[in-house]
XYZ file of C-alpha atoms in Angstrom:
249
model
C 26.215 -5.956 -36.845
C 29.525 -4.200 -35.352
C 27.183 -2.040 -32.961
C 26.208 -5.756 -31.515
C 30.124 -6.845 -31.559
C 31.000 -3.977 -29.779
C 28.062 -4.150 -27.178
C 29.003 -7.694 -26.778
C 32.684 -7.513 -26.023
C 31.769 -4.440 -23.740
C 29.524 -6.812 -21.723
C 32.214 -9.588 -21.930
C 34.732 -7.110 -20.639
C 32.343 -6.221 -17.553
C 31.767 -10.111 -16.826
C 35.339 -11.127 -16.790
C 36.769 -7.648 -15.170
C 34.140 -8.484 -12.232
C 35.361 -11.728 -11.487
C 38.927 -12.070 -12.462
C 40.431 -11.431 -9.192
C 37.635 -13.462 -7.098
C 37.650 -16.161 -9.383
C 41.442 -16.768 -9.783
C 41.735 -16.574 -6.229
C 39.205 -19.085 -5.345
C 39.030 -21.847 -7.862
C 39.876 -25.220 -7.793
C 41.423 -26.642 -10.560
C 39.601 -28.353 -13.363
C 41.034 -31.663 -15.129
C 42.981 -29.504 -17.546
C 44.347 -27.321 -14.752
C 42.764 -24.032 -15.632
C 39.490 -22.563 -14.203
C 36.443 -23.306 -16.636
C 33.895 -20.722 -16.788
C 31.899 -22.365 -19.572
C 28.857 -20.113 -18.704
C 30.516 -17.432 -20.986
C 29.670 -16.910 -24.529
C 31.883 -18.825 -26.937
C 32.970 -16.034 -28.920
C 33.358 -12.458 -28.290
C 31.343 -12.100 -31.609
C 28.176 -13.756 -30.106
C 24.812 -11.857 -30.322
C 24.279 -9.219 -27.300
C 21.725 -11.183 -25.343
C 23.728 -14.457 -25.493
C 26.984 -12.069 -23.951
C 23.968 -11.004 -21.227
C 22.631 -14.629 -20.827
C 26.109 -15.624 -19.999
C 26.627 -13.304 -17.179
C 23.718 -14.323 -15.638
C 24.715 -17.695 -16.158
C 28.181 -16.609 -14.644
C 26.609 -14.777 -11.728
C 24.392 -18.043 -10.665
C 27.625 -20.385 -11.014
C 29.447 -18.015 -8.829
C 26.421 -18.074 -6.310
C 25.678 -21.504 -6.425
C 29.196 -23.517 -7.253
C 31.758 -21.537 -5.898
C 29.689 -19.584 -2.778
C 31.093 -16.534 -4.171
C 28.269 -14.098 -3.160
C 30.206 -10.889 -3.346
C 31.128 -11.872 -6.974
C 28.129 -12.867 -8.039
C 26.756 -9.637 -6.801
C 29.347 -7.405 -8.770
C 28.332 -9.393 -12.267
C 24.686 -9.125 -11.315
C 25.621 -5.176 -10.584
C 26.956 -4.897 -14.106
C 24.486 -6.891 -16.252
C 21.776 -5.089 -14.700
C 22.751 -1.334 -14.071
C 24.881 -1.232 -17.405
C 22.836 -3.611 -19.465
C 19.326 -3.960 -18.237
C 19.429 -7.627 -18.271
C 16.082 -8.458 -16.254
C 16.672 -11.756 -14.782
C 19.950 -10.239 -13.373
C 17.884 -7.479 -12.061
C 15.557 -9.462 -10.407
C 18.772 -11.228 -8.678
C 20.100 -8.156 -7.986
C 17.117 -6.838 -6.291
C 16.904 -9.778 -3.688
C 20.463 -9.008 -2.948
C 19.889 -5.978 -2.151
C 16.966 -6.377 -0.019
C 18.736 -8.464 2.611
C 22.313 -7.304 2.268
C 23.595 -10.507 0.109
C 27.266 -10.395 -1.013
C 28.569 -7.488 0.631
C 26.204 -5.460 -0.487
C 24.521 -2.957 2.084
C 20.514 -3.781 2.589
C 18.691 -1.106 0.704
C 14.950 -1.494 -0.050
C 15.091 1.386 -2.009
C 17.738 0.017 -4.225
C 16.178 -3.596 -4.165
C 12.836 -1.756 -5.322
C 14.254 0.158 -8.494
C 15.806 -3.178 -9.654
C 12.727 -5.103 -9.036
C 11.133 -2.627 -11.082
C 13.544 -2.287 -14.089
C 13.281 -6.397 -14.284
C 9.391 -5.923 -14.448
C 9.489 -3.334 -16.629
C 11.987 -5.345 -18.865
C 10.058 -8.613 -18.750
C 11.578 -11.826 -19.265
C 12.187 -15.343 -16.650
C 11.607 -13.499 -13.630
C 9.592 -10.634 -14.441
C 6.259 -11.731 -12.743
C 8.289 -12.046 -9.877
C 9.962 -8.888 -9.555
C 6.642 -7.089 -10.582
C 4.796 -9.135 -7.075
C 8.238 -7.449 -5.187
C 7.599 -3.951 -6.454
C 3.578 -4.568 -5.211
C 5.108 -5.493 -1.727
C 7.455 -3.172 -1.572
C 4.710 -0.244 -2.473
C 2.170 -1.916 -0.326
C 4.561 -2.119 2.705
C 5.612 1.391 2.365
C 9.296 1.244 3.555
C 10.775 2.652 0.407
C 8.296 5.566 0.685
C 9.474 7.252 3.979
C 7.068 4.214 5.690
C 3.983 5.513 2.906
C 2.159 2.695 1.737
C 0.737 3.659 -1.866
C -1.905 1.014 -2.343
C -2.412 2.388 -5.922
C 1.431 0.969 -7.331
C 0.731 -1.708 -5.697
C -2.403 -2.689 -7.246
C -0.982 -1.799 -10.442
C 1.986 -4.221 -9.916
C 0.275 -7.026 -8.400
C -1.988 -6.769 -11.456
C 0.731 -7.127 -13.905
C 2.100 -10.439 -12.068
C -1.499 -11.816 -11.507
C -1.911 -11.482 -15.333
C 1.238 -14.048 -15.261
C -0.825 -16.469 -13.323
C 1.107 -15.286 -10.244
C -0.877 -16.467 -7.217
C 0.517 -14.478 -4.562
C -0.202 -11.462 -6.306
C -4.041 -12.473 -7.245
C -4.383 -13.230 -3.632
C -3.288 -9.628 -2.476
C -5.327 -8.000 -5.027
C -8.210 -9.480 -3.730
C -7.045 -8.417 -0.206
C -6.725 -4.585 -1.508
C -10.424 -4.573 -3.158
C -11.802 -6.432 0.147
C -10.239 -3.861 2.577
C -10.163 -0.684 0.212
C -7.519 1.377 0.659
C -6.666 5.262 -0.411
C -7.353 5.421 -4.420
C -8.559 1.916 -4.324
C -12.439 1.949 -3.558
C -13.722 -1.341 -1.820
C -14.995 -3.614 -4.767
C -16.427 -6.828 -3.106
C -17.355 -8.469 -7.123
C -13.147 -7.338 -7.867
C -12.420 -8.982 -4.346
C -14.252 -12.328 -5.369
C -12.972 -12.584 -8.813
C -9.507 -12.333 -7.733
C -9.913 -14.351 -4.980
C -11.026 -16.891 -7.323
C -8.210 -16.755 -9.733
C -5.300 -17.177 -6.765
C -7.956 -19.762 -5.730
C -7.740 -21.958 -8.692
C -3.629 -21.510 -9.218
C -3.383 -23.106 -5.721
C -3.649 -20.322 -3.243
C -5.020 -21.808 0.091
C -6.385 -18.678 1.601
C -7.551 -17.547 -1.399
C -9.934 -20.271 -1.984
C -11.056 -19.891 1.864
C -11.519 -16.029 1.452
C -14.074 -16.765 -1.326
C -15.487 -19.633 0.322
C -16.380 -17.361 2.977
C -17.854 -14.748 1.282
C -20.359 -16.735 -0.771
C -21.350 -18.242 2.595
C -22.031 -15.106 4.624
C -23.248 -12.597 1.072
C -20.204 -10.397 1.691
C -20.958 -8.143 -1.020
C -21.995 -10.656 -3.165
C -24.962 -12.847 -3.891
C -25.053 -16.187 -1.399
C -24.068 -19.192 -2.548
C -24.048 -22.208 0.040
C -23.001 -24.413 -2.746
C -20.184 -22.457 -4.297
C -19.027 -21.820 -0.654
C -18.893 -25.613 -0.146
C -16.755 -26.437 -3.001
C -14.033 -23.742 -2.660
C -14.174 -25.044 1.376
C -13.475 -28.542 0.176
C -10.592 -26.855 -2.258
C -9.090 -25.080 0.514
C -9.028 -28.346 2.762
C -7.634 -30.210 -0.090
C -4.658 -27.563 -0.927
C -3.479 -27.574 2.749
C -3.776 -31.293 2.578
C -1.148 -31.769 -0.091
C 0.998 -28.687 1.649
C 1.167 -30.634 4.637
C 1.762 -34.305 2.754
C 4.541 -32.314 0.286
C 6.573 -31.123 3.745
C 6.399 -34.274 5.553
C 7.838 -36.009 2.725
C 10.803 -33.831 2.864
C 13.813 -36.174 3.613
C 17.040 -34.673 4.660
C 20.585 -36.127 4.092
C 19.633 -38.238 0.905
């Protein structure tokens, strides 16, 4: 439609104008002697979602290949704030959290970017939901006042997407209890077991302990031992994976 073409054209202009000066100044000539940006759509009449994905690929290119983090930040900001592209919002939030690409470190801005990504859905939305939960749980985005209810809600979104750290954090919230989130040992065990199944070592250890001492649940030595062995196995695998890394190859 004409509306889609207009949106795509506007997105194209945003991407290219964000990087024109930086890319031209720092580019290494290609075989043909000109700057190659193959991540952009081939046509301005391409569907809008391809233009948005093209901007994200351009940001990835600037970050990974050109190491031009300032230009990448500009593309991410435009693609997130103007177009609401989920993956760009996630990456922008990561930049804002640590002040990458010349941005001022701003956890509240990062929170809002992660929130956009989480609510939009997409490739990195589960990670974004987890980060919303972390920042709400931490409280630094709310005048050092943790919000366990918001943290629970966004951990739940991420855990539903099988993100193990969120499942583990949920289990801890229910294990300890918090304002607005009553202690619930059954839910604590449920989320510990799910995180354990997803490969979270400490979740296996916590679930093992709960079964071993009967902490709010019925004691079960057999399950406690199986979960302890699972935790040990995961720890062994992590150590082996770490020791197998070889630098310089």
